[in-house]
Short mmCIF file of C-alpha atoms in Angstrom, two decimals:
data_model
loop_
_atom_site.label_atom_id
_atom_site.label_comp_id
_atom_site.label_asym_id
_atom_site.label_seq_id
_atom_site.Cartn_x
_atom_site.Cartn_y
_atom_site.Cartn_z
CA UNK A 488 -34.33 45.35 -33.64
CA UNK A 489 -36.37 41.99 -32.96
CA UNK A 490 -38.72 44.28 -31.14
CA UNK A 491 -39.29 46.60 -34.52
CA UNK A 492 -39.46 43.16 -36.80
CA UNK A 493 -42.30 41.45 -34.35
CA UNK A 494 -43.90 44.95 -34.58
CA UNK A 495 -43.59 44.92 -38.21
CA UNK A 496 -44.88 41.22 -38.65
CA UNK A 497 -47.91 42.11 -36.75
CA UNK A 498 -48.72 45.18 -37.98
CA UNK A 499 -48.99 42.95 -41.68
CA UNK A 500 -51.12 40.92 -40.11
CA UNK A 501 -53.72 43.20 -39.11
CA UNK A 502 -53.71 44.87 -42.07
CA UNK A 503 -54.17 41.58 -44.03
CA UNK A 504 -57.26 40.78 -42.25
CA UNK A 505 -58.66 44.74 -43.11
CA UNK A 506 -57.34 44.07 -46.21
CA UNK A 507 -59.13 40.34 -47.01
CA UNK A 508 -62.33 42.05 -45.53
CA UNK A 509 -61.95 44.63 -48.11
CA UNK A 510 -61.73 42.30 -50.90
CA UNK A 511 -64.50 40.26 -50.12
CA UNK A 512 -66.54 42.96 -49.96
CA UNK A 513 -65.46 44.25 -53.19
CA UNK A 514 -65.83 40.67 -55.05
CA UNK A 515 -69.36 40.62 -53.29
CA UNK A 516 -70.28 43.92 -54.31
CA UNK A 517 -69.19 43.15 -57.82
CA UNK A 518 -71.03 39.55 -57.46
CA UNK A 519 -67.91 38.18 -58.14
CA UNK A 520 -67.58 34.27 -57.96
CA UNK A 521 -65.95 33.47 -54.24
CA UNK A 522 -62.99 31.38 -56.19
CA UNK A 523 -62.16 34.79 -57.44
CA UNK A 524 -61.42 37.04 -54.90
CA UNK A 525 -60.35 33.48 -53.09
CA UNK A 526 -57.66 33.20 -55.56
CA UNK A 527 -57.11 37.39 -55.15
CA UNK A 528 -56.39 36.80 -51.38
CA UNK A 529 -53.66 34.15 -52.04
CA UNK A 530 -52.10 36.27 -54.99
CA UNK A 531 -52.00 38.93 -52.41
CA UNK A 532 -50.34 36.51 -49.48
CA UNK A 533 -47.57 35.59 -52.37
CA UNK A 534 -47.00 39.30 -52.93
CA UNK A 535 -46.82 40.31 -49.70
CA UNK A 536 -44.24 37.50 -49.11
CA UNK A 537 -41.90 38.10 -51.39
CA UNK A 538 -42.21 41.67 -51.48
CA UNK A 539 -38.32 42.75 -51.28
CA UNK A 540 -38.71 46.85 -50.29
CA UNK A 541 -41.01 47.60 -47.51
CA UNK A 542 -44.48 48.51 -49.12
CA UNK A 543 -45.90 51.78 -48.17
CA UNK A 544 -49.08 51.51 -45.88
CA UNK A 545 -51.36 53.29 -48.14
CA UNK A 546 -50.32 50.78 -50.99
CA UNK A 547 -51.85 47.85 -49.72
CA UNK A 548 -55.55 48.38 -50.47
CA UNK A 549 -53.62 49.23 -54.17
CA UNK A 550 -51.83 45.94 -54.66
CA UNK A 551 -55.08 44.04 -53.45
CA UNK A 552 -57.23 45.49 -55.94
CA UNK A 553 -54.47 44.33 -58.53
CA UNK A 554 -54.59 41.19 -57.72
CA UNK A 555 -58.91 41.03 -57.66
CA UNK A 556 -58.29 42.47 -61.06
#
């Protein structure tokens, strides 16, 4: 199962870059302040890393707006 896990750790990590792109776009867009969506994109590392159940794919882009918000 290492093979799934590594798989699994990557695939987070991709996402996270789609998904920090995505919220710097959004706090640009919305001229947010860079310390904003900044401070978004580390709420959003916490999450992510304590996260106990496996978070459905289409809920990331969900959870980061939460935490622009």
């Amino acid at each position: 199962n290492n093979l799934f896990v590594n798989s699994e750790e990557r695939y987070k990590r991709v996402y996270r870059n789609h998904v920090t792109k995505w919220i710097t776009e959004v706090g640009e867009d919305l001229h947010l302040q860079q310390t904003t969506y900044h401070v978004a994109i580390k709420l959003y590392d916490r999450f992510m890393a304590f996260a106990v159940n496996e978070i459905p794919k289409n809920q990331y882009q969900v959870y980061a707006l939460a935490c622009l918000i």
